[in-house]
Every structure is written in structure tokens, then in C-alpha cells.
Coordinates of C-alpha atoms in Angstrom, one line a residue:
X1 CA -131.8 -72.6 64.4
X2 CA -130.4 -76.0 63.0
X3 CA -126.4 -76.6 63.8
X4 CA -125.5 -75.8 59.9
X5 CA -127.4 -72.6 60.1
X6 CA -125.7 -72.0 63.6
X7 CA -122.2 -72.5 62.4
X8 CA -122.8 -70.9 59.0
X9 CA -123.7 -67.5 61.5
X10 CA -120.6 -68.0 63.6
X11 CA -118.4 -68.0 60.8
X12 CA -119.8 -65.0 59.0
X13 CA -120.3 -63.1 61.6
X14 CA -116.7 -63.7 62.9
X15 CA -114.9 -62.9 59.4
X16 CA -116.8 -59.9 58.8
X17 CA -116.1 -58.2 62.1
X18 CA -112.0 -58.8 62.3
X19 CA -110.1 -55.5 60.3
X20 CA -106.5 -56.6 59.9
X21 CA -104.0 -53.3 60.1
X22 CA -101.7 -52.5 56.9
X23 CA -99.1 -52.3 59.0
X24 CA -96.9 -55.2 60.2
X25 CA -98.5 -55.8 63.4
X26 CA -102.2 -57.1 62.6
X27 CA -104.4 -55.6 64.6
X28 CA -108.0 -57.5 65.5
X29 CA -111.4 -55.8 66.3
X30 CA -113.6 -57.9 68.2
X31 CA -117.5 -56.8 68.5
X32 CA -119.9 -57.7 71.3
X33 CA -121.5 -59.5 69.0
X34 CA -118.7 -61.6 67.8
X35 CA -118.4 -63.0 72.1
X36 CA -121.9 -63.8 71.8
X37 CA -122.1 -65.6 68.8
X38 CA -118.8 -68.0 70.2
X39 CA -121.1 -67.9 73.5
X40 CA -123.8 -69.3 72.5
X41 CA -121.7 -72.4 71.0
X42 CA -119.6 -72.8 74.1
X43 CA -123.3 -72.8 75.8
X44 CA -125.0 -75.6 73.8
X45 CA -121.7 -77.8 74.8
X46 CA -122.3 -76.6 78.8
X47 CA -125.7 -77.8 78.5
X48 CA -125.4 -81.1 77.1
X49 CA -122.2 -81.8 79.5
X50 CA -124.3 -80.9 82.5
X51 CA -127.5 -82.9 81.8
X52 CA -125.4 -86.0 80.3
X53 CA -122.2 -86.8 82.9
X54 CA -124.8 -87.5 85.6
X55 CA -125.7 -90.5 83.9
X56 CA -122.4 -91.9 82.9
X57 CA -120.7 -94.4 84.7
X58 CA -117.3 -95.8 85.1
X59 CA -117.3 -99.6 84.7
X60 CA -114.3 -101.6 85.9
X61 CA -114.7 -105.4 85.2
X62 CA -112.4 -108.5 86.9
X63 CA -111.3 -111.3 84.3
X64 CA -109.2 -114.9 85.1
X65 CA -106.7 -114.8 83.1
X66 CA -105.1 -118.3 83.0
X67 CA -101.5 -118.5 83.1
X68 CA -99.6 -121.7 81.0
X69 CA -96.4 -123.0 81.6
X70 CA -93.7 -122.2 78.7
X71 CA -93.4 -125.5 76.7
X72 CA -90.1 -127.4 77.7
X73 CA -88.1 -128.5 74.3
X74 CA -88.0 -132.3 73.2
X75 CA -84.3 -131.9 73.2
X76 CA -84.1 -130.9 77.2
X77 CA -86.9 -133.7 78.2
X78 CA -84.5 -136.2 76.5
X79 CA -81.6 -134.8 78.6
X80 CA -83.6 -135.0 81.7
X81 CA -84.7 -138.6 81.0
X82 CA -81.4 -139.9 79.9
X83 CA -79.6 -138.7 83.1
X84 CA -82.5 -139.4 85.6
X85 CA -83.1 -135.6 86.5
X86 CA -86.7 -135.1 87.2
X87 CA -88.2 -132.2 85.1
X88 CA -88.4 -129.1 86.1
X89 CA -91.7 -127.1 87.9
X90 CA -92.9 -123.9 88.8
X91 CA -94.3 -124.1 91.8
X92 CA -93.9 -120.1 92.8
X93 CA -95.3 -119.4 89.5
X94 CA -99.4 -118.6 89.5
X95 CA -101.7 -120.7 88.0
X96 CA -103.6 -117.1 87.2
X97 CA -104.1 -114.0 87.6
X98 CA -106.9 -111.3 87.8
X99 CA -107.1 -108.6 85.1
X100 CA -108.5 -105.5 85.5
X101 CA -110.3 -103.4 82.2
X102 CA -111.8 -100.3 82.4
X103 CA -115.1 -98.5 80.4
X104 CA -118.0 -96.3 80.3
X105 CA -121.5 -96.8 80.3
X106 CA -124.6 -94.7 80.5
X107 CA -128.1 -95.1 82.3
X108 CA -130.6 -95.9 80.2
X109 CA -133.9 -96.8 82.5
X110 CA -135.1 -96.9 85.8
X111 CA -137.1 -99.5 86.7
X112 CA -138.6 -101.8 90.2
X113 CA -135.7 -100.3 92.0
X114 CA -133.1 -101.5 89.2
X115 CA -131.0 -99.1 86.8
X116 CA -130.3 -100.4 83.6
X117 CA -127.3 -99.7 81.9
X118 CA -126.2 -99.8 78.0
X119 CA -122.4 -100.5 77.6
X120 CA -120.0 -102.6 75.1
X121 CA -119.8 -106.2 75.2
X122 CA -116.2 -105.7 75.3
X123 CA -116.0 -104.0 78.6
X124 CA -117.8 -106.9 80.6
X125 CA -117.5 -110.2 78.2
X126 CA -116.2 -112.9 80.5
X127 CA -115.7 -110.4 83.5
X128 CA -116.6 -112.6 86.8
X129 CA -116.9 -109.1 88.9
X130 CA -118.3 -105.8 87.6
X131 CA -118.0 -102.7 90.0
X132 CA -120.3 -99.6 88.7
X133 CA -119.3 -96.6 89.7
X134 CA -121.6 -93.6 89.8
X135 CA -121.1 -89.9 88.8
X136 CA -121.9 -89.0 92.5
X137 CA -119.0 -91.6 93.6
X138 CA -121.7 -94.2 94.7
X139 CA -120.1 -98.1 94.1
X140 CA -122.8 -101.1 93.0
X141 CA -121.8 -104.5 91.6
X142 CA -124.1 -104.9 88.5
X143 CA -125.4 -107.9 87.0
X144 CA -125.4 -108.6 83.3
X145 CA -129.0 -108.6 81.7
X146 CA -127.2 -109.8 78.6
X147 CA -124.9 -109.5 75.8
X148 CA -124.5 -109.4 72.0
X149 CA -121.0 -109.8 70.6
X150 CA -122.5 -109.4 67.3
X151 CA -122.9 -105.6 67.8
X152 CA -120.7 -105.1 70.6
X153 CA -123.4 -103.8 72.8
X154 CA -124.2 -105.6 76.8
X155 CA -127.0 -104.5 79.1
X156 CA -126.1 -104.7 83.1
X157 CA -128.0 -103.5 85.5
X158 CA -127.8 -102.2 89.3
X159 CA -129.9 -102.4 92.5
X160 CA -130.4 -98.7 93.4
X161 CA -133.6 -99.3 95.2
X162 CA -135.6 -95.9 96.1
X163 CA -132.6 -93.6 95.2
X164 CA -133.3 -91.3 92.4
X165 CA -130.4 -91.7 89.3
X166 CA -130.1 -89.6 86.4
X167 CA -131.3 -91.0 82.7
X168 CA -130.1 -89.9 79.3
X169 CA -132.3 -89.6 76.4
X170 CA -132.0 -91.8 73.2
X171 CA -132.6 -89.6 70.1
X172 CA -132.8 -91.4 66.7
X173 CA -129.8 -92.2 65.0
X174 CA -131.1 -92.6 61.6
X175 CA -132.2 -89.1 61.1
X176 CA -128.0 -88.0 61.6
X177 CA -125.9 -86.5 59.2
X178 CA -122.8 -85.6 58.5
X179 CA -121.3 -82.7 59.6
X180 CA -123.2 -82.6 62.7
X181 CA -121.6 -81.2 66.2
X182 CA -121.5 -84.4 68.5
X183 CA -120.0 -84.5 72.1
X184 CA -118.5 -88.0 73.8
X185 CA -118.3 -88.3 77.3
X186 CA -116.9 -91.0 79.5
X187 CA -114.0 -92.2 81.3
X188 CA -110.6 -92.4 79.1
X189 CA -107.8 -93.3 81.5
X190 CA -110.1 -93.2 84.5
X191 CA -110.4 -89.6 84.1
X192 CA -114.0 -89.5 85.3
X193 CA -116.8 -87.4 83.2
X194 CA -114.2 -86.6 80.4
X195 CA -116.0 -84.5 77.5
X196 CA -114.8 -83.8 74.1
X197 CA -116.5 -82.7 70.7
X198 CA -116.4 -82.8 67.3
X199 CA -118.7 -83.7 64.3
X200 CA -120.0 -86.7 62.8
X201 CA -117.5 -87.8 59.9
X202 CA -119.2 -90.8 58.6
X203 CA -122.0 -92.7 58.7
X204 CA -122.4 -96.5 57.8
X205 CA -119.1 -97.4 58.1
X206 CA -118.2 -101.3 57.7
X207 CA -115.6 -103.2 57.0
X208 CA -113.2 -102.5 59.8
X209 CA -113.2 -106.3 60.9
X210 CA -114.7 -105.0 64.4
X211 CA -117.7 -107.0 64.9
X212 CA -120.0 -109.4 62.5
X213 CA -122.2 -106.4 62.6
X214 CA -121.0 -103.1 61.8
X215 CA -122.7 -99.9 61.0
X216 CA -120.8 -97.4 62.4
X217 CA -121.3 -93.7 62.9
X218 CA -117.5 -92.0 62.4
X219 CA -116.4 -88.4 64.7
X220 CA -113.5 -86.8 65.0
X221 CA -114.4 -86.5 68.6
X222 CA -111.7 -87.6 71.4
X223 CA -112.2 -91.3 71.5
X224 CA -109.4 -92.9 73.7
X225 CA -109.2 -96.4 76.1
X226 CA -111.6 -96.0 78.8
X227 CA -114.3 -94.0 76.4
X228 CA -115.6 -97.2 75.3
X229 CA -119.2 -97.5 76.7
X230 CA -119.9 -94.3 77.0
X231 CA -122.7 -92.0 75.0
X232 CA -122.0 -89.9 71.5
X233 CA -124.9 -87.5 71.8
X234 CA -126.4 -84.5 69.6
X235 CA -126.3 -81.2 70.6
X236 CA -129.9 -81.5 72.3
X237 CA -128.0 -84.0 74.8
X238 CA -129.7 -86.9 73.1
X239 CA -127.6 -90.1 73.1
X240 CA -127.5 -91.1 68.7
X241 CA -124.4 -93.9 69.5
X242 CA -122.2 -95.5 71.9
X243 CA -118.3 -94.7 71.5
X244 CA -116.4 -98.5 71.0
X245 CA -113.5 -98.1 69.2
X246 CA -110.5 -95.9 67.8
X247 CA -107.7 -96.5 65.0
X248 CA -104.1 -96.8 66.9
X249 CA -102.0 -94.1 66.1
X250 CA -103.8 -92.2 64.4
X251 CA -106.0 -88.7 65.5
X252 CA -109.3 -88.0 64.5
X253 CA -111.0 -91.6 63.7
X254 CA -113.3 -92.8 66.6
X255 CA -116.6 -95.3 65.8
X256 CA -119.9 -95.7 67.8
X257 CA -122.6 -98.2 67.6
X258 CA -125.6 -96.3 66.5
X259 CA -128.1 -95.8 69.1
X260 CA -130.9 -97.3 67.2
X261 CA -129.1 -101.1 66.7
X262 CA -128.8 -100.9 70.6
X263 CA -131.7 -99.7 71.4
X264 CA -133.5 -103.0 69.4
X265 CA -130.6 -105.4 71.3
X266 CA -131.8 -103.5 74.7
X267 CA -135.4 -104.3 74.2
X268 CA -134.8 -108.1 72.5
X269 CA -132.6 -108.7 75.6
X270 CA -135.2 -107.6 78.3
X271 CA -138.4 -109.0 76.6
X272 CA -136.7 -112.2 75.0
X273 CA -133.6 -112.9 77.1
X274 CA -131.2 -112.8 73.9
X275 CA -131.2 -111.1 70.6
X276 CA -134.0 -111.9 67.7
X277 CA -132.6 -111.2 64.4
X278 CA -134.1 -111.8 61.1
X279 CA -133.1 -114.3 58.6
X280 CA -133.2 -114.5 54.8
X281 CA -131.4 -117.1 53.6
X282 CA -129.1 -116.0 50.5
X283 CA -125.7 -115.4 49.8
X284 CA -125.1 -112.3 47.6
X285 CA -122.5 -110.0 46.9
X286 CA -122.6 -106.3 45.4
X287 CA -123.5 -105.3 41.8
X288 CA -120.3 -104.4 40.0
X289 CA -120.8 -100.4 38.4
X290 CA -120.7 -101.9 34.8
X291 CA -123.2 -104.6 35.6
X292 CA -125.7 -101.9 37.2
X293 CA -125.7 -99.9 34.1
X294 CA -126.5 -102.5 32.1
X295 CA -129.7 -103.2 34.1
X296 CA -130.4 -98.7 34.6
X297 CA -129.8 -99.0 38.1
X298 CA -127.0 -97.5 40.7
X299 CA -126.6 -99.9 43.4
X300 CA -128.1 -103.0 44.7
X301 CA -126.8 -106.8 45.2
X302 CA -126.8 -109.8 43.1
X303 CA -128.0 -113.2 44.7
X304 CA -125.3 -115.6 43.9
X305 CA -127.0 -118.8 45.7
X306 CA -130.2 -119.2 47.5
X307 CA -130.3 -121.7 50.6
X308 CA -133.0 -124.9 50.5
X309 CA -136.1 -124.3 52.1
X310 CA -135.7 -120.9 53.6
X311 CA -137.6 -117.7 53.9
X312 CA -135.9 -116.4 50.0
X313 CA -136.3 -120.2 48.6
X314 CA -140.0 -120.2 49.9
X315 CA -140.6 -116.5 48.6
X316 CA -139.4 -117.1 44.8
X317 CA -136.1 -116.0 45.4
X318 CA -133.6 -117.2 42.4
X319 CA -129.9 -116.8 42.2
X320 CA -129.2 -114.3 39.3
X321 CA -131.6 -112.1 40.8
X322 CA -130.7 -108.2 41.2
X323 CA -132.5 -106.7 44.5
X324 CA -133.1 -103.0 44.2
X325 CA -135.2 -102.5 47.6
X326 CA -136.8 -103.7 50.4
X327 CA -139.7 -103.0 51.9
X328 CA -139.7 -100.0 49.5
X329 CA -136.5 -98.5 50.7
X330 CA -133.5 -98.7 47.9
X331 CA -130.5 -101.5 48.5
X332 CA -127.5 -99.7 48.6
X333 CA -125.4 -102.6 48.7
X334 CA -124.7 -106.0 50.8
X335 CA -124.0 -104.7 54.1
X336 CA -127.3 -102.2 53.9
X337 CA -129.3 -105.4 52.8
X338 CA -128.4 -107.5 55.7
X339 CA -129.1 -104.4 58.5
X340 CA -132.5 -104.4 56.9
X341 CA -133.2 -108.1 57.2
X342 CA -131.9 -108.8 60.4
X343 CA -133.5 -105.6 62.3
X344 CA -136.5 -106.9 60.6
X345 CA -139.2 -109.0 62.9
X346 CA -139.1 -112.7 62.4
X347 CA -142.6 -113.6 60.6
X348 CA -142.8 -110.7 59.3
X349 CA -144.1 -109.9 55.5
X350 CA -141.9 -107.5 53.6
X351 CA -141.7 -106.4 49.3
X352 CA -138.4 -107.0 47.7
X353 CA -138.2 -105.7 44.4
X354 CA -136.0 -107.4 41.9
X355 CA -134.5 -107.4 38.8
X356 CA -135.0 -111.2 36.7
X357 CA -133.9 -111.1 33.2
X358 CA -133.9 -107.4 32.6
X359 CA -137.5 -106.9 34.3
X360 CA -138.6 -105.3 37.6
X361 CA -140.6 -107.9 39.8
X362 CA -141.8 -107.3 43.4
X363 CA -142.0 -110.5 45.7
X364 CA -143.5 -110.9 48.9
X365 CA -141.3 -113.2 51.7
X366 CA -141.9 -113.6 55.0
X367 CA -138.8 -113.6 57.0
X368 CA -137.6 -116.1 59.5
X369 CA -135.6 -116.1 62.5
X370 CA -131.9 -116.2 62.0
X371 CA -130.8 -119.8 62.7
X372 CA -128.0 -120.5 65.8
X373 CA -125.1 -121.6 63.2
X374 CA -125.5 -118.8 61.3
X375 CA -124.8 -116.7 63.9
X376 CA -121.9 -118.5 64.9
X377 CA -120.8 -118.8 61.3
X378 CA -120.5 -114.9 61.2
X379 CA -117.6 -114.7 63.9
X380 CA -115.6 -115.7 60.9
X381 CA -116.9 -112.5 58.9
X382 CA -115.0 -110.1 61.6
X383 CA -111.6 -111.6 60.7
X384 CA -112.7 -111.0 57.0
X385 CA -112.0 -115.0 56.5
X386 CA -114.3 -117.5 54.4
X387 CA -113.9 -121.2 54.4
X388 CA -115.7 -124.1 52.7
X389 CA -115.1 -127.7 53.4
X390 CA -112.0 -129.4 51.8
X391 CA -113.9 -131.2 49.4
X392 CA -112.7 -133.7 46.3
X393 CA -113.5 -131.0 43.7
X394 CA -112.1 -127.8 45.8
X395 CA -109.0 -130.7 46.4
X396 CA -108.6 -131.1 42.5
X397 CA -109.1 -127.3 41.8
X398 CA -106.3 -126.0 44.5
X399 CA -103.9 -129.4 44.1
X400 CA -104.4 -130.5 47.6
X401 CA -102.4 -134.1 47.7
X402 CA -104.8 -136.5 48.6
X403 CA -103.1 -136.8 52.6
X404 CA -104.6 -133.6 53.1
X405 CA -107.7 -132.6 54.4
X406 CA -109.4 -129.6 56.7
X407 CA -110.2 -126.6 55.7
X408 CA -110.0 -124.6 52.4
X409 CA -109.6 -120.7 52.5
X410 CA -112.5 -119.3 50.0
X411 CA -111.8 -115.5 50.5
X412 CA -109.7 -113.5 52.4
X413 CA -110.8 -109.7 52.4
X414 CA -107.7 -107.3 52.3
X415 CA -106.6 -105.2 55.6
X416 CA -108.5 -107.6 57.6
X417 CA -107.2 -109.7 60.6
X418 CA -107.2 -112.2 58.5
X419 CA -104.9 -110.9 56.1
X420 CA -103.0 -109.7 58.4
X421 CA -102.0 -113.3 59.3
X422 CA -100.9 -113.8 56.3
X423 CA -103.9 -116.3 54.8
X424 CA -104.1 -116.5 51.2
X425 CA -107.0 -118.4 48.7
X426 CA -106.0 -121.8 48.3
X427 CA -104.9 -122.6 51.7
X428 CA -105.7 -125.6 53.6
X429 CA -106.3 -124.9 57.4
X430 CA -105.0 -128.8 58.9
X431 CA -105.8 -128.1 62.6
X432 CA -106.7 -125.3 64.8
X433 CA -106.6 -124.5 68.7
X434 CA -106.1 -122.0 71.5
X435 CA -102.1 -123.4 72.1
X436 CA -99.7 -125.8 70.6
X437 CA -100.8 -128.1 72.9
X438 CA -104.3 -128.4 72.4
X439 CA -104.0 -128.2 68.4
X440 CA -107.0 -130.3 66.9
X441 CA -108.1 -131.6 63.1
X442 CA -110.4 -129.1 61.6
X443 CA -113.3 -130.4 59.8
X444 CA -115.9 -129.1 60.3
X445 CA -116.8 -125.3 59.4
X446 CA -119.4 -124.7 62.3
X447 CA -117.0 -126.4 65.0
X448 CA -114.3 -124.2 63.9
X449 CA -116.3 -121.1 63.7
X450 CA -117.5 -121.8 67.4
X451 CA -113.6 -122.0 68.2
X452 CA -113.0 -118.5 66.6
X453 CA -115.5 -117.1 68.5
X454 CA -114.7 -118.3 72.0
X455 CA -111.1 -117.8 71.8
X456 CA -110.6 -114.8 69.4
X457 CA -110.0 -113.0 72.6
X458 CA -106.6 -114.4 72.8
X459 CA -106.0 -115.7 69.0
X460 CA -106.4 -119.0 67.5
X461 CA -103.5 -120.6 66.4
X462 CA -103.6 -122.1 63.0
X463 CA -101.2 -124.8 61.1
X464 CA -101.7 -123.8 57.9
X465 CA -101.0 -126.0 54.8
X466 CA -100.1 -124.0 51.1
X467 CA -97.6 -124.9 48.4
X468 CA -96.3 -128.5 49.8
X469 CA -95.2 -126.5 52.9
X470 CA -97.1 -126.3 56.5
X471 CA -97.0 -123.4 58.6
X472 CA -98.6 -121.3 61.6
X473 CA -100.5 -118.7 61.6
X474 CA -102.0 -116.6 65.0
X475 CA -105.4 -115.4 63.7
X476 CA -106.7 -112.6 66.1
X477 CA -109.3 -109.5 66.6
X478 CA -106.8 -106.6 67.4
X479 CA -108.0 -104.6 70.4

């Protein structure tokens, strides 16, 4: 019995056995059979809990966090140099500090004495101590096999040597759907082996400006800080995502990687040593609902520009084009499109039907391995920000004066971090950096993206140009 057919007996059998009194005081039967029915739910729960806490672990993780000086004023150095006072220091104060973070994290494999386990980037990126703790209250220090910011998942392993540790089971997130019972388990305020459930309330969710990758499975399942890490499972015990983020203040909305997008990061990361992913080469954007009528079809994505000399230019690919599927499955818009290509194998042949002046045509292209600066490139996707650079024409078009140059916003996507800062079409970004101090020209679109991604962590500050006035802007990933 399937868990729709489950809860569809539950609830029938439960209304038809409670007899409410006329009288003022409601009275409730309760059958036998109604205790067994609940039972039998509370049972499946039991069973998962006891096979799956075993394997979860706590993970704390030890960053440097360094501590700068508060700038002193121009108008107090000028005192201190006009009456011969030296300036001021802070000797007592630290240079910095160690921060503690706390997550979950579940065993995965056992192998040549080491235990692998799957966990979020987040918990251990730039940690310079991780401490594993096990179920059992055993205490490792685990090594990072590596790490994929793109998806948010990390792989770190432990030396157990001959001593036996319990392993979850991956099940297969693609074959989920909503409605299903899940159950989280992990660590939420260092409350060890925590378990909550709920149901799956979404699949495919994107667009939360999370990570350049984002698939996300949705439940209603208690998700709070400490959880992240930690296994979303079925109701067979089999781990279909891992738990990575909630919505502040509100109840009810918690996100997990899907299993199988870690689960292909796990393997690239042990075989290759870092993350294959394949590559394309188009930009596109979806198919508006009046345009897809035009053409009979429902969904799919429009090819607006096709880069030189890769995989879709050597395949036939044109802009105009309308693709409807790939590799026989249907394109349900831009973000589907780019999970297929990239969890496809570099060198790999694959069909993508299209749509070219009104007819159906199928084209083979072999795709190619995503190139370095597009990867890096994408950090700028999670703040839902695109830039181009500040260009003569793009100058003349958003009446830049000519002593201006940097970068030109392109596309700001709404209740992104990005427009949370407050960035707009049109405006130049001048200069970019960590801290007033260390404020540089930007130029360049890779070198800045490479700046957004190593300090999004702590925000990049941004003097902004728009409208003959300059400005700052902090442009961060909220936690």
C-alpha cells in the first residue's frame, strides 16, 4: 500500500467511526480499528527514525574570521596631524577571531577504512577545523573530499578504520511527488537526532537566489539552523534530498537538494577530483504563453544568441530557434534545460528537437564540458544580477557621460539579492571590493564575478553610478 492509498484509509476509516452526540457535550467513539490504522502511521515514522539517526552526524566547523579596524575620519587625522598627537591604535583589540557553525550530515559509504559523508557546502566552506560527531558520541576530524558551491553540496570524509558505521540508503529523487510523507532528521540547535515530518510541497523549485544551481524539492517539514546537512528521506528510510535552507520568519517552507544532483557531485568528486558539468553554449530565455501558441506548443525556450564555436554553434544551433526537448524528454522551460545539459556527460551525443520557422527539426550536438568562466560567471546568477561591459553603444543607449566607465547593469530579477540592494537597469557599477579600503575599478566581467564569488560570504561593496549621482550599494547572499 502506496502512502496516498495509506492516508486515503486513515482518513476514511477515522471519519466513519467517530458518532458525535445531539447533545451539547460531543461524545467520540473510537474503534480498535481506528488505533490501528493511526498505529501503523506512527510505525512507518518509528521505522525510518530508527534505521536513519544512526547515520547522521553533527558537524561543527572552525572559520578565521578577520577582524578590521573601524576607519578613523579625515577630519580627526587632520586634528591629530596639526597638533602633533600620534593616531590612535588598538592594540587590546584582536586581529581575529574563531567562529564556530554548526550542521548535519549523513553517511553515505564505507570504504578502505574511510566514511564518506554528504553534507552542504555551507556548513564546511572555508572551515580550517571540522569536528564529526557520531550518533554513538564518537569525535573524528574529517577531511574534505571536495566541494561544489554551485549546488551547495561538500563531501568530507572520516578515518574509522575497522569500526563498523551505519549507512543510509539513496532512493531516487526523480520518481517523487507531491504530496508525499517525508521525515528530516538532523541537528537544529545542537539538539542531536532531531526528527520531524511532513510532505513534499514542491518540486523544482528555482529562483530563490540560493545557489547558481537550484532545483529544489519544497516540505513543510521542520527545517531550522543546525538541520542543514542532514537527510529528507521517504517513508522506506531512503534519503531523496538533503535539507539546506528555510525562509526567515515564516513556518512551513524548508528546501533540500535532491538526492540525485548530489549523488552525480559525490561520484564526479571521488572519480575526477571536482565536478564535470556539461556545456552547451547558448543563451535563451522562456517562450512567452502567446508566442507558444502561435507555434502549437506549451512550453519550451527560445535561443536568443548562440556562442562561436561551441557545442550548439557546431551542432546547427541558430538564434530564433524554439527547443521543445532534449534527448526526447519535453523542455519545460530555461532552468529545466540547463539541469539537463549540465547533468549530461561531456562528449556525449544527445537529439534536441526544435522549432525553425514554424517547422519541427531534430539536431544532433555533442556536448562539451562547461568552461571555467562560465562557472564563475554564474555566481552572479544567485544574486539574480546581469552585467555586460560598459561599452560605447550600451554608453550612448543609457547616457553614460563619457568620464564613466565599469560596468553596466543588464537585468536585475525582482526579490533577488540583487534587488534588494537596490540595483536598477541602467546602472553603472564604477568600482567594487570587500571594504572601503580596498575599493578597485571594475572592468572586467569575469574579474568581478570571481570577486562576487569569493567574498559573497561577507558582501561586496559596490559604488554605484545612476542618474549623474554615485552611490553604495552592499550586494550579499542572505543566510
Amino acid at each position: 500500500m502506496n502512502t496516498r492509498q495509506l492516508l486515503k484509509v486513515s482518513v476514511l476509516t477515522v471519519l466513519a467511526s467517530f458518532s458525535f452526540a445531539v447533545s451539547g457535550n460531543a461524545k467520540v467513539n473510537v474503534s480498535p480499528d481506528d488505533y490501528k490504522v493511526v498505529l501503523s502511521l506512527q510505525k512507518v515514522i518509528e521505522a525510518v527514525a530508527e534505521e536513519v539517526r544512526p547515520a547522521v552526524v553533527d558537524i561543527t566547523s572552525v572559520t578565521t574570521v578577520k577582524f578590521q579596524h573601524p576607519a578613523i575620519p579625515p577630519e580627526f587625522k587632520d586634528f591629530f596631524r596639526e597638533f602633533g598627537f600620534p593616531m590612535p591604535q588598538f592594540p587590546d583589540v584582536p586581529q581575529e577571531f574563531e567562529k564556530k557553525s554548526l550542521g548535519s550530515g549523513f553517511i553515505v559509504k564505507v570504504k578502505d577504512g574511510w566514511a564518506y559523508i554528504l553534507t552542504n557546502n555551507h556548513v564546511v566552506d572555508k572551515a580550517k577545523k571540522i569536528k564529526v560527531k557520531l550518533y554513538n558520541g564518537d569525535i573524528y576530524t574529517a577531511k574534505v573530499v571536495g566541494k561544489d558551491p554551485k549546488t551547495d553540496v561538500a563531501l568530507i570524509k572520516i578515518k574509522v578504520g575497522n569500526k563498523k558505521v551505519p549507512v543510509v540508503r539513496l532512493g531516487d529523487s526523480d520518481k517523487i511527488k507531491i504530496g508525499e510523507f517525508v521525515i528530516a532528521i538532523g541537528n537544529p540547535y545542537r539538539l542531536d537526532g532531531s526528527v520531524t515530518h511532513g510532505i513534499i510541497s514542491a518540486k523544482g523549485r528555482h529562483g530563490l537566489g540560493l545557489n547558481p544551481i537550484e532545483n529544489f524539492i519544497q516540505t513543510d517539514a521542520a527545517i531550522n539552523p543546525g538541520n542543514s546537512g542532514g537527510p529528507l528521506c521517504d517513508i522506506y528510510g531512503r534519503v531523496i534530498g538533503i535539507n539546506t535552507a528555510i525562509v526567515r520568519n515564516a513556518q512551513g517552507l524548508g528546501f533540500a537538494v535532491p538526492i540525485n544532483i548530489a549523488k552525480k557531485v559525490m561520484n564526479d568528486l571521488l572519480k575526477y577530483g571536482k565536478v564535470i558539468r556539461g556545456w552547451l553554449g547558448v543563451y535563451i530565455e522562456n517562450v512567452s504563453p502567446d508566442v507558444a501558441s502561435k507555434f502549437g506548443i506549451k512550453r519550451g525556450v527560445m535561443v536568443t544568441k548562440v556562442m562561436k564555436g561551441s557545442p550548439a554553434d557546431k551542432g546547427g544551433l541558430r538564434s530564433g530557434d524554439i527547443i521543445v526537448s532534449y534527448n526526447g524528454k519535453p523542455v519545460k522551460g530555461v532552468s529545466d534545460l540547463q539541469l539537463k545539459v549540465i547533468n549530461t556527460k561531456p562528449g556525449e551525443k544527445v537529439k534536441i528537437e526544435i522549432i525553425r520557422d514554424g517547422k519541427r527539426k531534430v539536431l544532433t550536438v555533442k556536448i562539451g564540458q562547461m568552461p571555467q568562466q562560465e562557472m564563475v560567471a554564474s555566481a552572479l546568477s544567485t544574486l539574480g544580477l546581469s552585467v555586460q561591459k560598459l561599452t560605447p553603444e550600451l554608453k550612448e543607449k543609457f547616457g553614460v557621460p563619457k568620464g564613466i566607465s565599469g560596468l553596466v547593469v543588464t537585468d536585475v530579477k525582482p526579490g533577488t539579492p540583487a534587488d534588494d540592494a537596490g540595483l536598477k537597469v541602467g546602472d553603472i557599477i564604477i568600482s567594487a571590493g570587500t571594504e572601503p579600503q580596498n575599493l578597485k575599478p571594475v572592468k572586467d566581467v569575469d574579474e568581478f564575478a570571481k570577486l562576487v564569488e569569493k567574498a559573497k560570504d561577507k558582501g561586496v561593496l559596490l559604488k554605484v553610478y545612476r542618474n549623474g549621482f554615485s552611490f553604495f550599494v552592499v550586494l550579499k547572499v542572505e543566510e
